[in-house]
Amino acid sequence: MIVESPAKASKIAGYLGKGYTVEASVGHVRDLPTKPSEVPAKYKDAEQLVVGVRGDFSPIYVVTPTKKATIKKLKDELAKSDELLLATDEDREGEAISWHLLEELKPRVPTKRMVFHEITSKAIQEAVSKPRDLDLDLVEAQETRRILDRLFGYDLSPVLWRKVATGLSAGRVQSVAVRLIVDRERERIAFVPADYSGITAQLASADGDFKAKLNSIAERRVAVGGDFDAKGNLKGAAVRLTAAAAAKLVPLLQAADWKVARVESRPKTWRPSAPFRTTTLQQEAGRKLGFTTDRTMRVAQRLYEGGLITYMRTDSVALSQQALAAARTQITQLYGPSYLPATTRVYDGKVKNAQEAHEAIRPAGESFTLPEHTGLSGDELRLYELIWKRTIASQMMDAKGESVSVAIDATLEQPTEVAGFGLSDTARFNASGETVTFPGYRRVYIDSVVRPNGEDDDTTDTTAMLPGLQEGQALAARSVTAEDHTTKPPARYTEPTLVAKLEDLEIGRPSTYASIIATIVSKDYVFRKGKALVPTWTAFAVTELLERHFGHLVDYKFTAGLEQQLDQIADGDAKGLDVLRGFYYGTESDTAAVNKAAKITGLKPLTTALGDIDARALSTFPIPGSDLVVRVGKYGTYLEAADGRRGNVPADMAPDELTAAVAYGLLGNGGSQGRVLGENPATGRQVVAKVGRYGPYVTEVEPEDGTAEVAEVAAAATSAAAPNDATTQTAASKAKGGRTSKASKPAKPKLPTAALLKSMDIDNITLDDALKLLSLPRTLGLAPDGEAVVAANGPYSPYVKKGGEYRSLASEDELFTVTLEQALELLALPKAQARAVAAGRSAAAARELGLDPETGKKVVVKDGRYGPYVTDGETNATLPRGVDPATVELARAAELLAEKRAKGPAPKRGRAAGRAGGGRSGTSGSRSGTSRGRG
């Protein structure tokens, strides 16, 4: 029997006993080649649209390099067996893995497909007794999706490399997800806030106090936030109450007569939500537990493989008869018969393109284990408890209560003119509340909600309780308060709301959402600010390019239509070849944008389709209310003024925060004129901090010359001079070469220049800091052979040098403290040993965070040659920008390490490796992280 993960194999082997050998494929064993060199020789001369896809859209599959040993082991075990059961997961991806195994192993014994949705003894025994044949429609649907993703990514990614920046990628669903996030940020940038006021009264009755809010004056409704549009204009009949008018009313209302004008009471019923499917689990775990989608799926995978929950990739909300019986029994035992409905509840799935008919996510088995009896802890316990509560609540009685709405009139002592409302002697206030008479399912579980502005909330208990009130009853005002408000822009997407939006638009599959979000974060399209997903300016540039030149391919309806076609293939109602042809070459109903994508392939030179793409225009974004623009360059994002001044854009600044005022402030802290730090006493020249195209740096300037363009290049050259990266040296020489072509002209003397260290901030750098930088490279003395020993800063790490020998230093601080003796000791060591010594010294400053909940290993945050990172001693994960190594917590570190493990070993460096797409991870056996394939 072949399953996907070692953990699952071990569990199932225990249920089957002797006579069965259970092995794991550890995810996919075959995939499309990632670069031309991996294409088998027999296909070398075949026409290929992109790497691994031939001209007739037939794929070329190769065994993943890391899986060759796995295939050999499986073949050896198969040779000793008399039957083969393919027991990979029960979705399209699992069906495809079984097909690939069948194709590669070529079994000569009877072979059957076996599926199960929970790992319990009974479920496994039933699955063994009821095998089926491989579903080739599901296989074709997955294969078509894989080819579509390869065509999209390999055709469009090179366009991004040439026109935006290297290392970027495009994906069929990934790029649409980025567009959604960028569109929301565009709305926030264009948003014009509106100011308005309201009045709240604290009122007293015989049965208690309560709050009421001003609703109308002179029978004209007072405007609230929802009455304003995105441009700050009123969009209905409501009238804005100004701050001055509110302040005028407050003392008059304090002296007014208050009376209950109307009381309306109506029964209210709350009904439980359906059991979890993949996306609703991701959303609720995000809101209630603070989990990312990737973290949710990783924890759920462990619970499933441990036999505690059913399969976690499902579109279904149905419960089996066994599960219904288990839930009803437990409800009666725990809460009594009054909480049990007369009949079971049946839920209709809301997913239009529901995949295979699975069961909802629920506790596994014929009886549900109580959370406190599972022996779980940490993330596993929290997620299991959430699933258990939602499942039990879905079969409980409705909650019952009463909703009360009260209108209250405040009669002024005399008619008063109120700006915008006219003359009036009465103001109407409203109060509302609710009471729960029977808690029903809410005794176990309260649903999360999304507020009207798009913000998440994890509770519905926001309505106040009201005392008993009667029509005509007199009230007393304890206090009347004016409140000033400003309308808020649409909330940014969080992971839960993005998942909900993608599902609503019918884009992508629920099983791929975690990997899509992980990809757009890792590719620097998005960064997290709290729970919000914030687009980078790079994301703006990429989205702008795709919208202008390949608009159809990032169109929401077009992408959803492709998803529907894939579902039709899975149902046997469409052919994959027809879908691929329509996508690649276009059909009569397609627009020219689809055909344009076909030109950016190996069939025609890439440059013929790139000539009309203006990279500078696509990467330039005017800042409203200023003469400044944001530019996305090959070396980062920067501000530029009409007079050529430049300034850095902070990495953690959201695009909508970059207003004209903020931008001018940033420009003042390091434009081309620079910030004067003081005078170098040794030379008498001014020392200036600047921002150039290669980043922040310090330089000296002559009194009569405030600009030093050559200094900027010198700063880049200084940083690039380290020999530990030949590519960097070449790039640096090219950068210098662009300005040295006129070497015959008299050259200006090169003034001392140095790039800032990674730990420095241009806004806070002092003259002393700058003078230390300008002292680099620092000559430490002479070696016994007479050669100079130098300490210098390179693009990846500080180092010491003697002739052609280089050794890394542990930290930037050592540039200024390392002695000649210490440097000679390092230089005498072999490179590997020297690195270990440097690592040992830097480890002294490492911060321990605790034990990784997944591996049990100690997690430490360190400062490495590529910046701060976290490690468990085996896996390293770079800290994303905006994450402070001094404050990063264990949960975030564990999340980053898990994402890195899910990606598997890093591909070999090179152009083709950067274009690699998807497949399941070869290291974890799960489909978390990027192991689901590129979106």
GROMACS .gro file of N, CA and C in nm, residues 149-280:
model
  396
  149ASP      N    1  -0.077   2.612  -1.544
  149ASP     CA    2   0.009   2.690  -1.455
  149ASP      C    3   0.149   2.703  -1.511
  150ARG      N    4   0.199   2.598  -1.576
  150ARG     CA    5   0.332   2.606  -1.636
  150ARG      C    6   0.333   2.704  -1.753
  151LEU      N    7   0.232   2.698  -1.838
  151LEU     CA    8   0.226   2.790  -1.952
  151LEU      C    9   0.218   2.935  -1.905
  152PHE      N   10   0.134   2.959  -1.807
  152PHE     CA   11   0.117   3.094  -1.754
  152PHE      C   12   0.247   3.144  -1.691
  153GLY      N   13   0.300   3.065  -1.598
  153GLY     CA   14   0.418   3.109  -1.524
  153GLY      C   15   0.542   3.123  -1.609
  154TYR      N   16   0.566   3.026  -1.697
  154TYR     CA   17   0.690   3.028  -1.775
  154TYR      C   18   0.684   3.128  -1.890
  155ASP      N   19   0.564   3.164  -1.933
  155ASP     CA   20   0.552   3.266  -2.038
  155ASP      C   21   0.560   3.407  -1.981
  156LEU      N   22   0.494   3.429  -1.868
  156LEU     CA   23   0.484   3.565  -1.818
  156LEU      C   24   0.594   3.603  -1.719
  157SER      N   25   0.649   3.506  -1.647
  157SER     CA   26   0.754   3.540  -1.551
  157SER      C   27   0.873   3.609  -1.617
  158PRO      N   28   0.922   3.562  -1.734
  158PRO     CA   29   1.034   3.633  -1.798
  158PRO      C   30   1.002   3.778  -1.835
  159VAL      N   31   0.875   3.806  -1.863
  159VAL     CA   32   0.836   3.944  -1.892
  159VAL      C   33   0.858   4.030  -1.767
  160LEU      N   34   0.823   3.975  -1.651
  160LEU     CA   35   0.842   4.049  -1.526
  160LEU      C   36   0.991   4.068  -1.498
  161TRP      N   37   1.072   3.967  -1.529
  161TRP     CA   38   1.217   3.979  -1.505
  161TRP      C   39   1.274   4.095  -1.587
  162ARG      N   40   1.232   4.104  -1.711
  162ARG     CA   41   1.290   4.205  -1.800
  162ARG      C   42   1.233   4.344  -1.775
  163LYS      N   43   1.108   4.351  -1.736
  163LYS     CA   44   1.042   4.481  -1.727
  163LYS      C   45   1.024   4.534  -1.585
  164VAL      N   46   1.036   4.448  -1.484
  164VAL     CA   47   1.019   4.496  -1.346
  164VAL      C   48   1.145   4.464  -1.265
  165ALA      N   49   1.165   4.337  -1.234
  165ALA     CA   50   1.283   4.298  -1.155
  165ALA      C   51   1.302   4.148  -1.165
  166THR      N   52   1.424   4.103  -1.152
  166THR     CA   53   1.452   3.960  -1.156
  166THR      C   54   1.397   3.893  -1.031
  167GLY      N   55   1.372   3.762  -1.044
  167GLY     CA   56   1.326   3.685  -0.929
  167GLY      C   57   1.176   3.687  -0.907
  168LEU      N   58   1.103   3.765  -0.988
  168LEU     CA   59   0.957   3.771  -0.973
  168LEU      C   60   0.892   3.654  -1.046
  169SER      N   61   0.766   3.630  -1.015
  169SER     CA   62   0.695   3.522  -1.084
  169SER      C   63   0.551   3.563  -1.106
  170ALA      N   64   0.492   3.505  -1.210
  170ALA     CA   65   0.350   3.523  -1.237
  170ALA      C   66   0.282   3.388  -1.222
  171GLY      N   67   0.160   3.388  -1.177
  171GLY     CA   68   0.086   3.264  -1.160
  171GLY      C   69  -0.060   3.285  -1.195
  172ARG      N   70  -0.123   3.182  -1.244
  172ARG     CA   71  -0.261   3.192  -1.292
  172ARG      C   72  -0.356   3.242  -1.183
  173VAL      N   73  -0.341   3.194  -1.062
  173VAL     CA   74  -0.424   3.239  -0.951
  173VAL      C   75  -0.346   3.337  -0.863
  174GLN      N   76  -0.218   3.314  -0.850
  174GLN     CA   77  -0.133   3.402  -0.769
  174GLN      C   78  -0.143   3.547  -0.814
  175SER      N   79  -0.135   3.571  -0.944
  175SER     CA   80  -0.136   3.709  -0.994
  175SER      C   81  -0.272   3.775  -0.974
  176VAL      N   82  -0.377   3.696  -0.980
  176VAL     CA   83  -0.511   3.750  -0.955
  176VAL      C   84  -0.527   3.785  -0.807
  177ALA      N   85  -0.472   3.702  -0.719
  177ALA     CA   86  -0.477   3.731  -0.576
  177ALA      C   87  -0.402   3.860  -0.545
  178VAL      N   88  -0.286   3.879  -0.609
  178VAL     CA   89  -0.210   4.003  -0.590
  178VAL      C   90  -0.292   4.121  -0.640
  179ARG      N   91  -0.358   4.104  -0.755
  179ARG     CA   92  -0.439   4.214  -0.809
  179ARG      C   93  -0.550   4.252  -0.711
  180LEU      N   94  -0.613   4.155  -0.647
  180LEU     CA   95  -0.717   4.186  -0.549
  180LEU      C   96  -0.662   4.274  -0.436
  181ILE      N   97  -0.544   4.239  -0.387
  181ILE     CA   98  -0.485   4.314  -0.276
  181ILE      C   99  -0.444   4.453  -0.322
  182VAL      N  100  -0.390   4.462  -0.444
  182VAL     CA  101  -0.351   4.593  -0.499
  182VAL      C  102  -0.475   4.679  -0.523
  183ASP      N  103  -0.581   4.619  -0.577
  183ASP     CA  104  -0.704   4.695  -0.601
  183ASP      C  105  -0.758   4.755  -0.472
  184ARG      N  106  -0.751   4.677  -0.364
  184ARG     CA  107  -0.799   4.729  -0.235
  184ARG      C  108  -0.712   4.845  -0.189
  185GLU      N  109  -0.581   4.837  -0.210
  185GLU     CA  110  -0.492   4.946  -0.169
  185GLU      C  111  -0.516   5.070  -0.256
  186ARG      N  112  -0.547   5.048  -0.385
  186ARG     CA  113  -0.581   5.161  -0.473
  186ARG      C  114  -0.706   5.232  -0.419
  187GLU      N  115  -0.802   5.155  -0.373
  187GLU     CA  116  -0.923   5.215  -0.316
  187GLU      C  117  -0.888   5.298  -0.193
  188ARG      N  118  -0.797   5.248  -0.113
  188ARG     CA  119  -0.757   5.321   0.007
  188ARG      C  120  -0.682   5.449  -0.028
  189ILE      N  121  -0.597   5.443  -0.132
  189ILE     CA  122  -0.524   5.563  -0.175
  189ILE      C  123  -0.620   5.669  -0.228
  190ALA      N  124  -0.720   5.624  -0.305
  190ALA     CA  125  -0.816   5.718  -0.365
  190ALA      C  126  -0.920   5.766  -0.266
  191PHE      N  127  -0.929   5.700  -0.151
  191PHE     CA  128  -1.034   5.730  -0.053
  191PHE      C  129  -1.017   5.871   0.004
  192VAL      N  130  -1.129   5.944   0.009
  192VAL     CA  131  -1.130   6.078   0.068
  192VAL      C  132  -1.212   6.072   0.198
  193PRO      N  133  -1.149   6.088   0.312
  193PRO     CA  134  -1.223   6.077   0.438
  193PRO      C  135  -1.320   6.194   0.457
  194ALA      N  136  -1.428   6.166   0.523
  194ALA     CA  137  -1.528   6.269   0.554
  194ALA      C  138  -1.544   6.280   0.705
  195ASP      N  139  -1.551   6.402   0.753
  195ASP     CA  140  -1.572   6.426   0.896
  195ASP      C  141  -1.721   6.446   0.923
  196TYR      N  142  -1.767   6.390   1.031
  196TYR     CA  143  -1.907   6.409   1.071
  196TYR      C  144  -1.914   6.391   1.222
  197SER      N  145  -2.022   6.435   1.279
  197SER     CA  146  -2.038   6.426   1.425
  197SER      C  147  -2.166   6.353   1.461
  198GLY      N  148  -2.165   6.302   1.581
  198GLY     CA  149  -2.283   6.237   1.637
  198GLY      C  150  -2.295   6.273   1.783
  199ILE      N  151  -2.406   6.234   1.845
  199ILE     CA  152  -2.428   6.263   1.987
  199ILE      C  153  -2.477   6.136   2.055
  200THR      N  154  -2.418   6.103   2.169
  200THR     CA  155  -2.458   5.987   2.248
  200THR      C  156  -2.507   6.035   2.383
  201ALA      N  157  -2.620   5.980   2.426
  201ALA     CA  158  -2.677   6.017   2.556
  201ALA      C  159  -2.677   5.896   2.648
  202GLN      N  160  -2.634   5.916   2.771
  202GLN     CA  161  -2.643   5.813   2.874
  202GLN      C  162  -2.773   5.841   2.950
  203LEU      N  163  -2.872   5.753   2.936
  203LEU     CA  164  -3.006   5.778   2.990
  203LEU      C  165  -3.036   5.686   3.108
  204ALA      N  166  -3.117   5.737   3.199
  204ALA     CA  167  -3.153   5.661   3.319
  204ALA      C  168  -3.301   5.631   3.319
  205SER      N  169  -3.334   5.504   3.352
  205SER     CA  170  -3.474   5.464   3.371
  205SER      C  171  -3.486   5.399   3.508
  206ALA      N  172  -3.607   5.364   3.545
  206ALA     CA  173  -3.628   5.303   3.677
  206ALA      C  174  -3.556   5.169   3.687
  207ASP      N  175  -3.537   5.100   3.573
  207ASP     CA  176  -3.476   4.966   3.576
  207ASP      C  177  -3.327   4.966   3.538
  208GLY      N  178  -3.269   5.083   3.515
  208GLY     CA  179  -3.127   5.085   3.483
  208GLY      C  180  -3.091   5.186   3.377
  209ASP      N  181  -2.961   5.203   3.357
  209ASP     CA  182  -2.912   5.299   3.258
  209ASP      C  183  -2.886   5.230   3.124
  210PHE      N  184  -2.887   5.309   3.019
  210PHE     CA  185  -2.852   5.258   2.886
  210PHE      C  186  -2.811   5.376   2.798
  211LYS      N  187  -2.751   5.344   2.681
  211LYS     CA  188  -2.706   5.447   2.588
  211LYS      C  189  -2.797   5.454   2.467
  212ALA      N  190  -2.814   5.579   2.418
  212ALA     CA  191  -2.891   5.600   2.296
  212ALA      C  192  -2.814   5.696   2.206
  213LYS      N  193  -2.829   5.682   2.075
  213LYS     CA  194  -2.757   5.766   1.980
  213LYS      C  195  -2.854   5.853   1.901
  214LEU      N  196  -2.812   5.977   1.871
  214LEU     CA  197  -2.893   6.070   1.794
  214LEU      C  198  -2.923   6.012   1.656
  215ASN      N  199  -3.052   6.009   1.619
  215ASN     CA  200  -3.091   5.953   1.490
  215ASN      C  201  -3.140   6.059   1.392
  216SER      N  202  -3.218   6.158   1.441
  216SER     CA  203  -3.272   6.258   1.349
  216SER      C  204  -3.304   6.387   1.424
  217ILE      N  205  -3.305   6.495   1.345
  217ILE     CA  206  -3.344   6.628   1.393
  217ILE      C  207  -3.443   6.684   1.292
  218ALA      N  208  -3.555   6.732   1.342
  218ALA     CA  209  -3.660   6.785   1.253
  218ALA      C  210  -3.697   6.682   1.146
  219GLU      N  211  -3.703   6.556   1.189
  219GLU     CA  212  -3.740   6.443   1.103
  219GLU      C  213  -3.644   6.424   0.984
  220ARG      N  214  -3.525   6.480   0.996
  220ARG     CA  215  -3.421   6.458   0.895
  220ARG      C  216  -3.310   6.374   0.959
  221ARG      N  217  -3.279   6.262   0.897
  221ARG     CA  218  -3.185   6.168   0.957
  221ARG      C  219  -3.044   6.224   0.961
  222VAL      N  220  -2.977   6.201   1.073
  222VAL     CA  221  -2.838   6.245   1.091
  222VAL      C  222  -2.745   6.143   1.023
  223ALA      N  223  -2.654   6.193   0.941
  223ALA     CA  224  -2.565   6.106   0.864
  223ALA      C  225  -2.469   6.030   0.955
  224VAL      N  226  -2.446   5.904   0.919
  224VAL     CA  227  -2.344   5.822   0.984
  224VAL      C  228  -2.244   5.778   0.876
  225GLY      N  229  -2.142   5.702   0.914
  225GLY     CA  230  -2.034   5.667   0.821
  225GLY      C  231  -2.082   5.605   0.691
  226GLY      N  232  -2.181   5.519   0.696
  226GLY     CA  233  -2.229   5.451   0.577
  226GLY      C  234  -2.300   5.541   0.477
  227ASP      N  235  -2.328   5.665   0.516
  227ASP     CA  236  -2.398   5.758   0.425
  227ASP      C  237  -2.302   5.833   0.332
  228PHE      N  238  -2.170   5.810   0.348
  228PHE     CA  239  -2.072   5.879   0.265
  228PHE      C  240  -2.010   5.783   0.165
  229ASP      N  241  -1.982   5.835   0.045
  229ASP     CA  242  -1.916   5.751  -0.054
  229ASP      C  243  -1.764   5.761  -0.039
  230ALA      N  244  -1.691   5.694  -0.129
  230ALA     CA  245  -1.544   5.689  -0.118
  230ALA      C  246  -1.478   5.824  -0.142
  231LYS      N  247  -1.552   5.920  -0.201
  231LYS     CA  248  -1.497   6.053  -0.225
  231LYS      C  249  -1.533   6.151  -0.114
  232GLY      N  250  -1.599   6.101  -0.008
  232GLY     CA  251  -1.634   6.186   0.105
  232GLY      C  252  -1.763   6.261   0.088
  233ASN      N  253  -1.843   6.227  -0.016
  233ASN     CA  254  -1.970   6.296  -0.042
  233ASN      C  255  -2.087   6.217   0.014
  234LEU      N  256  -2.188   6.289   0.062
  234LEU     CA  257  -2.311   6.223   0.106
  234LEU      C  258  -2.382   6.163  -0.014
  235LYS      N  259  -2.431   6.042   0.000
  235LYS     CA  260  -2.492   5.974  -0.114
  235LYS      C  261  -2.642   5.950  -0.097
  236GLY      N  262  -2.704   6.006   0.008
  236GLY     CA  263  -2.847   5.988   0.027
  236GLY      C  264  -2.911   6.112   0.084
  237ALA      N  265  -3.024   6.092   0.152
  237ALA     CA  266  -3.100   6.206   0.205
  237ALA      C  267  -3.054   6.251   0.343
  238ALA      N  268  -2.964   6.175   0.404
  238ALA     CA  269  -2.918   6.211   0.538
  238ALA      C  270  -2.842   6.343   0.536
  239VAL      N  271  -2.838   6.410   0.653
  239VAL     CA  272  -2.772   6.540   0.665
  239VAL      C  273  -2.653   6.528   0.760
  240ARG      N  274  -2.540   6.591   0.723
  240ARG     CA  275  -2.420   6.588   0.807
  240ARG      C  276  -2.440   6.681   0.926
  241LEU      N  277  -2.413   6.631   1.044
  241LEU     CA  278  -2.412   6.712   1.165
  241LEU      C  279  -2.269   6.760   1.187
  242THR      N  280  -2.249   6.890   1.184
  242THR     CA  281  -2.113   6.944   1.200
  242THR      C  282  -2.073   6.943   1.346
  243ALA      N  283  -1.942   6.953   1.371
  243ALA     CA  284  -1.891   6.955   1.508
  243ALA      C  285  -1.946   7.076   1.583
  244ALA      N  286  -1.957   7.191   1.512
  244ALA     CA  287  -2.008   7.313   1.577
  244ALA      C  288  -2.154   7.297   1.616
  245ALA      N  289  -2.234   7.234   1.527
  245ALA     CA  290  -2.375   7.214   1.557
  245ALA      C  291  -2.394   7.117   1.672
  246ALA      N  292  -2.311   7.011   1.674
  246ALA     CA  293  -2.320   6.914   1.783
  246ALA      C  294  -2.287   6.979   1.917
  247ALA      N  295  -2.180   7.060   1.917
  247ALA     CA  296  -2.141   7.128   2.041
  247ALA      C  297  -2.251   7.221   2.089
  248LYS      N  298  -2.322   7.285   1.997
  248LYS     CA  299  -2.431   7.376   2.032
  248LYS      C  300  -2.548   7.299   2.093
  249LEU      N  301  -2.573   7.177   2.043
  249LEU     CA  302  -2.688   7.099   2.088
  249LEU      C  303  -2.669   7.038   2.226
  250VAL      N  304  -2.545   7.003   2.260
  250VAL     CA  305  -2.521   6.928   2.384
  250VAL      C  306  -2.583   6.993   2.507
  251PRO      N  307  -2.558   7.120   2.539
  251PRO     CA  308  -2.619   7.178   2.659
  251PRO      C  309  -2.771   7.187   2.649
  252LEU      N  310  -2.822   7.205   2.527
  252LEU     CA  311  -2.968   7.212   2.510
  252LEU      C  312  -3.031   7.074   2.537
  253LEU      N  313  -2.964   6.969   2.497
  253LEU     CA  314  -3.015   6.834   2.522
  253LEU      C  315  -3.004   6.796   2.669
  254GLN      N  316  -2.902   6.848   2.735
  254GLN     CA  317  -2.889   6.821   2.878
  254GLN      C  318  -3.013   6.871   2.953
  255ALA      N  319  -3.069   6.982   2.906
  255ALA     CA  320  -3.184   7.043   2.975
  255ALA      C  321  -3.317   7.000   2.915
  256ALA      N  322  -3.316   6.910   2.815
  256ALA     CA  323  -3.439   6.871   2.745
  256ALA      C  324  -3.521   6.772   2.827
  257ASP      N  325  -3.648   6.756   2.785
  257ASP     CA  326  -3.736   6.653   2.843
  257ASP      C  327  -3.723   6.527   2.757
  258TRP      N  328  -3.694   6.414   2.822
  258TRP     CA  329  -3.672   6.287   2.750
  258TRP      C  330  -3.789   6.192   2.777
  259LYS      N  331  -3.837   6.130   2.669
  259LYS     CA  332  -3.952   6.041   2.682
  259LYS      C  333  -3.941   5.930   2.577
  260VAL      N  334  -3.982   5.808   2.617
  260VAL     CA  335  -3.983   5.694   2.524
  260VAL      C  336  -4.098   5.713   2.426
  261ALA      N  337  -4.066   5.721   2.296
  261ALA     CA  338  -4.169   5.743   2.194
  261ALA      C  339  -4.224   5.612   2.138
  262ARG      N  340  -4.139   5.509   2.130
  262ARG     CA  341  -4.186   5.382   2.070
  262ARG      C  342  -4.096   5.268   2.118
  263VAL      N  343  -4.156   5.153   2.145
  263VAL     CA  344  -4.081   5.031   2.180
  263VAL      C  345  -4.128   4.920   2.088
  264GLU      N  346  -4.034   4.862   2.015
  264GLU     CA  347  -4.065   4.749   1.926
  264GLU      C  348  -3.986   4.628   1.969
  265SER      N  349  -4.055   4.519   1.987
  265SER     CA  350  -3.990   4.395   2.029
  265SER      C  351  -4.032   4.284   1.933
  266ARG      N  352  -3.935   4.206   1.891
  266ARG     CA  353  -3.967   4.094   1.801
  266ARG      C  354  -3.878   3.976   1.837
  267PRO      N  355  -3.930   3.855   1.818
  267PRO     CA  356  -3.848   3.737   1.849
  267PRO      C  357  -3.729   3.726   1.754
  268LYS      N  358  -3.619   3.671   1.802
  268LYS     CA  359  -3.500   3.654   1.721
  268LYS      C  360  -3.448   3.512   1.734
  269THR      N  361  -3.404   3.457   1.622
  269THR     CA  362  -3.348   3.321   1.620
  269THR      C  363  -3.210   3.323   1.559
  270TRP      N  364  -3.117   3.258   1.625
  270TRP     CA  365  -2.982   3.240   1.570
  270TRP      C  366  -2.966   3.093   1.531
  271ARG      N  367  -2.924   3.068   1.410
  271ARG     CA  368  -2.907   2.930   1.364
  271ARG      C  369  -2.758   2.898   1.350
  272PRO      N  370  -2.720   2.776   1.383
  272PRO     CA  371  -2.577   2.741   1.376
  272PRO      C  372  -2.527   2.734   1.233
  273SER      N  373  -2.398   2.756   1.217
  273SER     CA  374  -2.334   2.742   1.086
  273SER      C  375  -2.307   2.596   1.056
  274ALA      N  376  -2.285   2.569   0.928
  274ALA     CA  377  -2.254   2.433   0.885
  274ALA      C  378  -2.119   2.389   0.941
  275PRO      N  379  -2.093   2.259   0.943
  275PRO     CA  380  -1.958   2.213   0.981
  275PRO      C  381  -1.853   2.272   0.887
  276PHE      N  382  -1.730   2.264   0.926
  276PHE     CA  383  -1.623   2.325   0.848
  276PHE      C  384  -1.598   2.253   0.716
  277ARG      N  385  -1.573   2.334   0.613
  277ARG     CA  386  -1.503   2.287   0.494
  277ARG      C  387  -1.368   2.358   0.494
  278THR      N  388  -1.285   2.337   0.395
  278THR     CA  389  -1.148   2.388   0.400
  278THR      C  390  -1.143   2.539   0.421
  279THR      N  391  -1.216   2.614   0.339
  279THR     CA  392  -1.205   2.759   0.346
  279THR      C  393  -1.264   2.817   0.474
  280THR      N  394  -1.375   2.762   0.521
  280THR     CA  395  -1.433   2.816   0.644
  280THR      C  396  -1.346   2.784   0.765
   0.00000   0.00000   0.00000
